[in-house]
Amino acid sequence: MRVASLCALVVLSCALAPEVGAEDRLAAASAYMDALRKGAPRNACIAVAVIDGDRVRREIAGGCKRKSLFQIGSISKTFTGLLLADAVGRGEVGLDEPIGQKFGSTVPGGITYRELATHTCGLPRLPDNLVLDDASIMEYPYVDYGEEQLRSFLESHELGEKGTAAYS
């Protein structure tokens, strides 16, 4: 399996612009892809999805194949933050609520949702029980890391300094 070294993933949704038809969004996505291609390295992989209700239209360019795999990387922080904001807006959680209230007592130090979202909770960038010594694992470091491993890490980890922003 191949993971693209450079990826631009654009999702255009009807919910964001219901007055614009799917075909217009696909045309806009194609134009955006053309602009990306001009400045991208030769082996770049670009994938675009236009979502219109239950319909999904995809377009790929560059080194992509229909079954190319992508590592989502740091952009997941944006999605996580948006989901947290949505949950706070619906009253499901509070920013200063300890996450242990929802996920059990294995979470150390009363870490709050705000601290997680602002990277000030004292957790390290990577858990110390994430195995990174095998070359094949480096390409997909989290493939075998699940809830059991995360809970084990949290049960044994002592938090670093809280309140200081750290990359995560």
PDB file of C-alpha atoms in Angstrom:
ATOM      1  CA  MET A   1       0.000   0.000   0.000  1.00  0.00           C
ATOM      2  CA  ARG A   2       1.230   3.465  -0.865  1.00  0.00           C
ATOM      3  CA  VAL A   3       0.789   6.576   1.208  1.00  0.00           C
ATOM      4  CA  ALA A   4       1.000   9.821  -0.717  1.00  0.00           C
ATOM      5  CA  SER A   5       3.874  12.052   0.312  1.00  0.00           C
ATOM      6  CA  LEU A   6       1.875  15.172  -0.484  1.00  0.00           C
ATOM      7  CA  CYS A   7      -1.889  15.289  -0.359  1.00  0.00           C
ATOM      8  CA  ALA A   8      -4.495  17.971  -0.694  1.00  0.00           C
ATOM      9  CA  LEU A   9      -7.914  16.792   0.358  1.00  0.00           C
ATOM     10  CA  VAL A  10     -10.831  19.109  -0.211  1.00  0.00           C
ATOM     11  CA  VAL A  11     -14.364  18.292   0.838  1.00  0.00           C
ATOM     12  CA  LEU A  12     -17.084  20.601  -0.404  1.00  0.00           C
ATOM     13  CA  SER A  13     -20.411  20.037   1.283  1.00  0.00           C
ATOM     14  CA  CYS A  14     -23.966  21.065   0.428  1.00  0.00           C
ATOM     15  CA  ALA A  15     -24.466  21.933   4.077  1.00  0.00           C
ATOM     16  CA  LEU A  16     -21.879  24.694   3.720  1.00  0.00           C
ATOM     17  CA  ALA A  17     -23.246  26.108   0.479  1.00  0.00           C
ATOM     18  CA  PRO A  18     -26.712  24.682  -0.250  1.00  0.00           C
ATOM     19  CA  GLU A  19     -27.415  27.278  -2.948  1.00  0.00           C
ATOM     20  CA  VAL A  20     -24.528  25.967  -5.069  1.00  0.00           C
ATOM     21  CA  GLY A  21     -25.256  22.794  -7.038  1.00  0.00           C
ATOM     22  CA  ALA A  22     -23.064  19.701  -6.900  1.00  0.00           C
ATOM     23  CA  GLU A  23     -21.907  20.182 -10.490  1.00  0.00           C
ATOM     24  CA  ASP A  24     -20.781  23.745  -9.714  1.00  0.00           C
ATOM     25  CA  ARG A  25     -18.911  22.522  -6.636  1.00  0.00           C
ATOM     26  CA  LEU A  26     -17.247  19.777  -8.700  1.00  0.00           C
ATOM     27  CA  ALA A  27     -16.205  22.356 -11.311  1.00  0.00           C
ATOM     28  CA  ALA A  28     -14.794  24.570  -8.529  1.00  0.00           C
ATOM     29  CA  ALA A  29     -12.969  21.561  -7.073  1.00  0.00           C
ATOM     30  CA  SER A  30     -11.493  20.744 -10.501  1.00  0.00           C
ATOM     31  CA  ALA A  31     -10.266  24.324 -10.897  1.00  0.00           C
ATOM     32  CA  TYR A  32      -8.766  24.172  -7.410  1.00  0.00           C
ATOM     33  CA  MET A  33      -7.029  20.888  -8.287  1.00  0.00           C
ATOM     34  CA  ASP A  34      -5.588  22.412 -11.453  1.00  0.00           C
ATOM     35  CA  ALA A  35      -4.137  25.285  -9.410  1.00  0.00           C
ATOM     36  CA  LEU A  36      -2.682  22.855  -6.865  1.00  0.00           C
ATOM     37  CA  ARG A  37      -1.153  20.698  -9.590  1.00  0.00           C
ATOM     38  CA  LYS A  38       0.736  23.641 -11.067  1.00  0.00           C
ATOM     39  CA  GLY A  39       2.693  24.214  -7.854  1.00  0.00           C
ATOM     40  CA  ALA A  40       2.858  20.643  -6.573  1.00  0.00           C
ATOM     41  CA  PRO A  41       5.794  18.246  -6.895  1.00  0.00           C
ATOM     42  CA  ARG A  42       5.568  15.798  -9.810  1.00  0.00           C
ATOM     43  CA  ASN A  43       4.543  12.844  -7.612  1.00  0.00           C
ATOM     44  CA  ALA A  44       1.921  14.780  -5.631  1.00  0.00           C
ATOM     45  CA  CYS A  45      -1.393  13.104  -4.996  1.00  0.00           C
ATOM     46  CA  ILE A  46      -4.511  15.270  -4.951  1.00  0.00           C
ATOM     47  CA  ALA A  47      -7.987  13.988  -4.070  1.00  0.00           C
ATOM     48  CA  VAL A  48     -11.239  15.963  -4.025  1.00  0.00           C
ATOM     49  CA  ALA A  49     -14.678  14.838  -2.879  1.00  0.00           C
ATOM     50  CA  VAL A  50     -17.932  16.711  -3.488  1.00  0.00           C
ATOM     51  CA  ILE A  51     -20.658  15.598  -1.099  1.00  0.00           C
ATOM     52  CA  ASP A  52     -24.275  16.307  -1.994  1.00  0.00           C
ATOM     53  CA  GLY A  53     -26.602  14.607   0.475  1.00  0.00           C
ATOM     54  CA  ASP A  54     -26.051  10.879  -0.057  1.00  0.00           C
ATOM     55  CA  ARG A  55     -24.140  11.376  -3.334  1.00  0.00           C
ATOM     56  CA  VAL A  56     -20.352  11.566  -3.341  1.00  0.00           C
ATOM     57  CA  ARG A  57     -18.383  12.549  -6.446  1.00  0.00           C
ATOM     58  CA  ARG A  58     -14.613  12.043  -6.383  1.00  0.00           C
ATOM     59  CA  GLU A  59     -11.842  13.376  -8.545  1.00  0.00           C
ATOM     60  CA  ILE A  60      -8.184  12.403  -8.279  1.00  0.00           C
ATOM     61  CA  ALA A  61      -5.034  13.756  -9.898  1.00  0.00           C
ATOM     62  CA  GLY A  62      -1.297  13.325  -9.912  1.00  0.00           C
ATOM     63  CA  GLY A  63       0.110  10.182  -8.355  1.00  0.00           C
ATOM     64  CA  CYS A  64      -3.235   9.132  -6.845  1.00  0.00           C
ATOM     65  CA  LYS A  65      -5.068   5.948  -7.536  1.00  0.00           C
ATOM     66  CA  ARG A  66      -8.662   5.224  -6.540  1.00  0.00           C
ATOM     67  CA  LYS A  67      -7.406   3.152  -3.595  1.00  0.00           C
ATOM     68  CA  SER A  68      -4.591   5.481  -2.470  1.00  0.00           C
ATOM     69  CA  LEU A  69      -4.263   5.747   1.303  1.00  0.00           C
ATOM     70  CA  PHE A  70      -3.773   9.055   3.085  1.00  0.00           C
ATOM     71  CA  GLN A  71      -2.472   9.861   6.525  1.00  0.00           C
ATOM     72  CA  ILE A  72      -4.699  12.600   7.843  1.00  0.00           C
ATOM     73  CA  GLY A  73      -2.009  13.983  10.150  1.00  0.00           C
ATOM     74  CA  SER A  74      -2.437  17.260  12.008  1.00  0.00           C
ATOM     75  CA  ILE A  75      -5.577  18.311  10.136  1.00  0.00           C
ATOM     76  CA  SER A  76      -7.438  15.915  12.449  1.00  0.00           C
ATOM     77  CA  LYS A  77      -6.901  18.506  15.215  1.00  0.00           C
ATOM     78  CA  THR A  78      -9.132  20.902  13.285  1.00  0.00           C
ATOM     79  CA  PHE A  79     -11.885  18.305  12.917  1.00  0.00           C
ATOM     80  CA  THR A  80     -11.574  17.331  16.584  1.00  0.00           C
ATOM     81  CA  GLY A  81     -11.830  20.981  17.645  1.00  0.00           C
ATOM     82  CA  LEU A  82     -14.940  21.461  15.509  1.00  0.00           C
ATOM     83  CA  LEU A  83     -16.547  18.352  16.976  1.00  0.00           C
ATOM     84  CA  LEU A  84     -15.712  19.558  20.495  1.00  0.00           C
ATOM     85  CA  ALA A  85     -17.220  22.988  19.758  1.00  0.00           C
ATOM     86  CA  ASP A  86     -20.348  21.272  18.437  1.00  0.00           C
ATOM     87  CA  ALA A  87     -20.614  19.062  21.548  1.00  0.00           C
ATOM     88  CA  VAL A  88     -20.162  22.117  23.809  1.00  0.00           C
ATOM     89  CA  GLY A  89     -22.795  24.018  21.802  1.00  0.00           C
ATOM     90  CA  ARG A  90     -25.258  21.152  22.264  1.00  0.00           C
ATOM     91  CA  GLY A  91     -24.513  21.045  26.007  1.00  0.00           C
ATOM     92  CA  GLU A  92     -23.090  17.507  25.892  1.00  0.00           C
ATOM     93  CA  VAL A  93     -19.792  18.525  27.510  1.00  0.00           C
ATOM     94  CA  GLY A  94     -18.281  21.618  29.098  1.00  0.00           C
ATOM     95  CA  LEU A  95     -14.844  22.912  28.159  1.00  0.00           C
ATOM     96  CA  ASP A  96     -13.716  22.822  31.797  1.00  0.00           C
ATOM     97  CA  GLU A  97     -15.265  19.415  32.501  1.00  0.00           C
ATOM     98  CA  PRO A  98     -12.735  16.646  33.245  1.00  0.00           C
ATOM     99  CA  ILE A  99     -12.741  14.150  30.374  1.00  0.00           C
ATOM    100  CA  GLY A 100     -12.635  11.337  32.938  1.00  0.00           C
ATOM    101  CA  GLN A 101     -16.339  11.952  33.595  1.00  0.00           C
ATOM    102  CA  LYS A 102     -17.109  10.505  30.168  1.00  0.00           C
ATOM    103  CA  PHE A 103     -14.151   8.176  29.607  1.00  0.00           C
ATOM    104  CA  GLY A 104     -13.470   6.660  33.001  1.00  0.00           C
ATOM    105  CA  SER A 105     -11.076   7.184  35.848  1.00  0.00           C
ATOM    106  CA  THR A 106      -7.991   6.072  33.879  1.00  0.00           C
ATOM    107  CA  VAL A 107      -7.478   9.657  32.653  1.00  0.00           C
ATOM    108  CA  PRO A 108      -4.814  11.229  34.888  1.00  0.00           C
ATOM    109  CA  GLY A 109      -4.818  14.622  36.539  1.00  0.00           C
ATOM    110  CA  GLY A 110      -8.357  15.797  35.842  1.00  0.00           C
ATOM    111  CA  ILE A 111      -7.552  16.720  32.225  1.00  0.00           C
ATOM    112  CA  THR A 112     -10.271  18.936  30.775  1.00  0.00           C
ATOM    113  CA  TYR A 113     -11.556  19.262  27.242  1.00  0.00           C
ATOM    114  CA  ARG A 114     -10.144  22.809  27.111  1.00  0.00           C
ATOM    115  CA  GLU A 115      -6.677  21.546  28.087  1.00  0.00           C
ATOM    116  CA  LEU A 116      -6.787  18.857  25.416  1.00  0.00           C
ATOM    117  CA  ALA A 117      -7.954  21.290  22.749  1.00  0.00           C
ATOM    118  CA  THR A 118      -5.267  23.859  23.623  1.00  0.00           C
ATOM    119  CA  HIS A 119      -2.494  21.265  24.141  1.00  0.00           C
ATOM    120  CA  THR A 120      -1.931  22.377  27.733  1.00  0.00           C
ATOM    121  CA  CYS A 121      -2.884  19.168  29.573  1.00  0.00           C
ATOM    122  CA  GLY A 122       0.658  17.919  30.218  1.00  0.00           C
ATOM    123  CA  LEU A 123       0.477  14.823  28.023  1.00  0.00           C
ATOM    124  CA  PRO A 124       3.484  14.105  25.817  1.00  0.00           C
ATOM    125  CA  ARG A 125       3.367  14.346  22.022  1.00  0.00           C
ATOM    126  CA  LEU A 126       3.376  10.535  21.730  1.00  0.00           C
ATOM    127  CA  PRO A 127       2.489   7.865  24.283  1.00  0.00           C
ATOM    128  CA  ASP A 128       5.545   6.015  25.591  1.00  0.00           C
ATOM    129  CA  ASN A 129       3.988   2.644  24.766  1.00  0.00           C
ATOM    130  CA  LEU A 130       3.749   3.399  21.033  1.00  0.00           C
ATOM    131  CA  VAL A 131       6.259   1.064  19.382  1.00  0.00           C
ATOM    132  CA  LEU A 132       8.269   2.932  16.752  1.00  0.00           C
ATOM    133  CA  ASP A 133      11.355   0.773  16.361  1.00  0.00           C
ATOM    134  CA  ASP A 134      10.213  -1.358  13.414  1.00  0.00           C
ATOM    135  CA  ALA A 135      10.699   0.281  10.010  1.00  0.00           C
ATOM    136  CA  SER A 136       7.361  -1.015   8.709  1.00  0.00           C
ATOM    137  CA  ILE A 137       5.536   0.560  11.641  1.00  0.00           C
ATOM    138  CA  MET A 138       7.013   3.999  10.901  1.00  0.00           C
ATOM    139  CA  GLU A 139       4.820   4.341   7.835  1.00  0.00           C
ATOM    140  CA  TYR A 140       1.639   3.554   9.813  1.00  0.00           C
ATOM    141  CA  PRO A 141       2.603   4.158  13.459  1.00  0.00           C
ATOM    142  CA  TYR A 142      -0.926   3.922  14.888  1.00  0.00           C
ATOM    143  CA  VAL A 143      -2.189   0.920  12.914  1.00  0.00           C
ATOM    144  CA  ASP A 144      -2.127  -1.417  15.946  1.00  0.00           C
ATOM    145  CA  TYR A 145      -2.558   1.207  18.670  1.00  0.00           C
ATOM    146  CA  GLY A 146      -6.058   1.070  20.087  1.00  0.00           C
ATOM    147  CA  GLU A 147      -8.135   1.936  23.119  1.00  0.00           C
ATOM    148  CA  GLU A 148      -6.538  -0.790  25.257  1.00  0.00           C
ATOM    149  CA  GLN A 149      -3.040   0.597  24.637  1.00  0.00           C
ATOM    150  CA  LEU A 150      -4.212   4.173  25.240  1.00  0.00           C
ATOM    151  CA  ARG A 151      -5.874   3.262  28.540  1.00  0.00           C
ATOM    152  CA  SER A 152      -2.743   1.372  29.618  1.00  0.00           C
ATOM    153  CA  PHE A 153      -0.626   4.442  28.857  1.00  0.00           C
ATOM    154  CA  LEU A 154      -2.978   6.785  30.720  1.00  0.00           C
ATOM    155  CA  GLU A 155      -3.069   4.519  33.803  1.00  0.00           C
ATOM    156  CA  SER A 156       0.709   4.592  34.163  1.00  0.00           C
ATOM    157  CA  HIS A 157       1.638   8.070  32.899  1.00  0.00           C
ATOM    158  CA  GLU A 158       2.485  11.009  35.134  1.00  0.00           C
ATOM    159  CA  LEU A 159       1.497  14.308  33.549  1.00  0.00           C
ATOM    160  CA  GLY A 160       4.059  16.932  32.653  1.00  0.00           C
ATOM    161  CA  GLU A 161       3.533  20.586  33.455  1.00  0.00           C
ATOM    162  CA  LYS A 162      -0.077  21.621  32.938  1.00  0.00           C
ATOM    163  CA  GLY A 163      -0.882  25.028  31.521  1.00  0.00           C
ATOM    164  CA  THR A 164       2.079  25.234  29.159  1.00  0.00           C
ATOM    165  CA  ALA A 165       1.237  24.771  25.494  1.00  0.00           C
ATOM    166  CA  ALA A 166       3.108  21.870  23.888  1.00  0.00           C
ATOM    167  CA  TYR A 167       2.846  20.457  20.383  1.00  0.00           C
ATOM    168  CA  SER A 168       0.829  17.274  20.291  1.00  0.00           C
TER     169      SER A 168
END
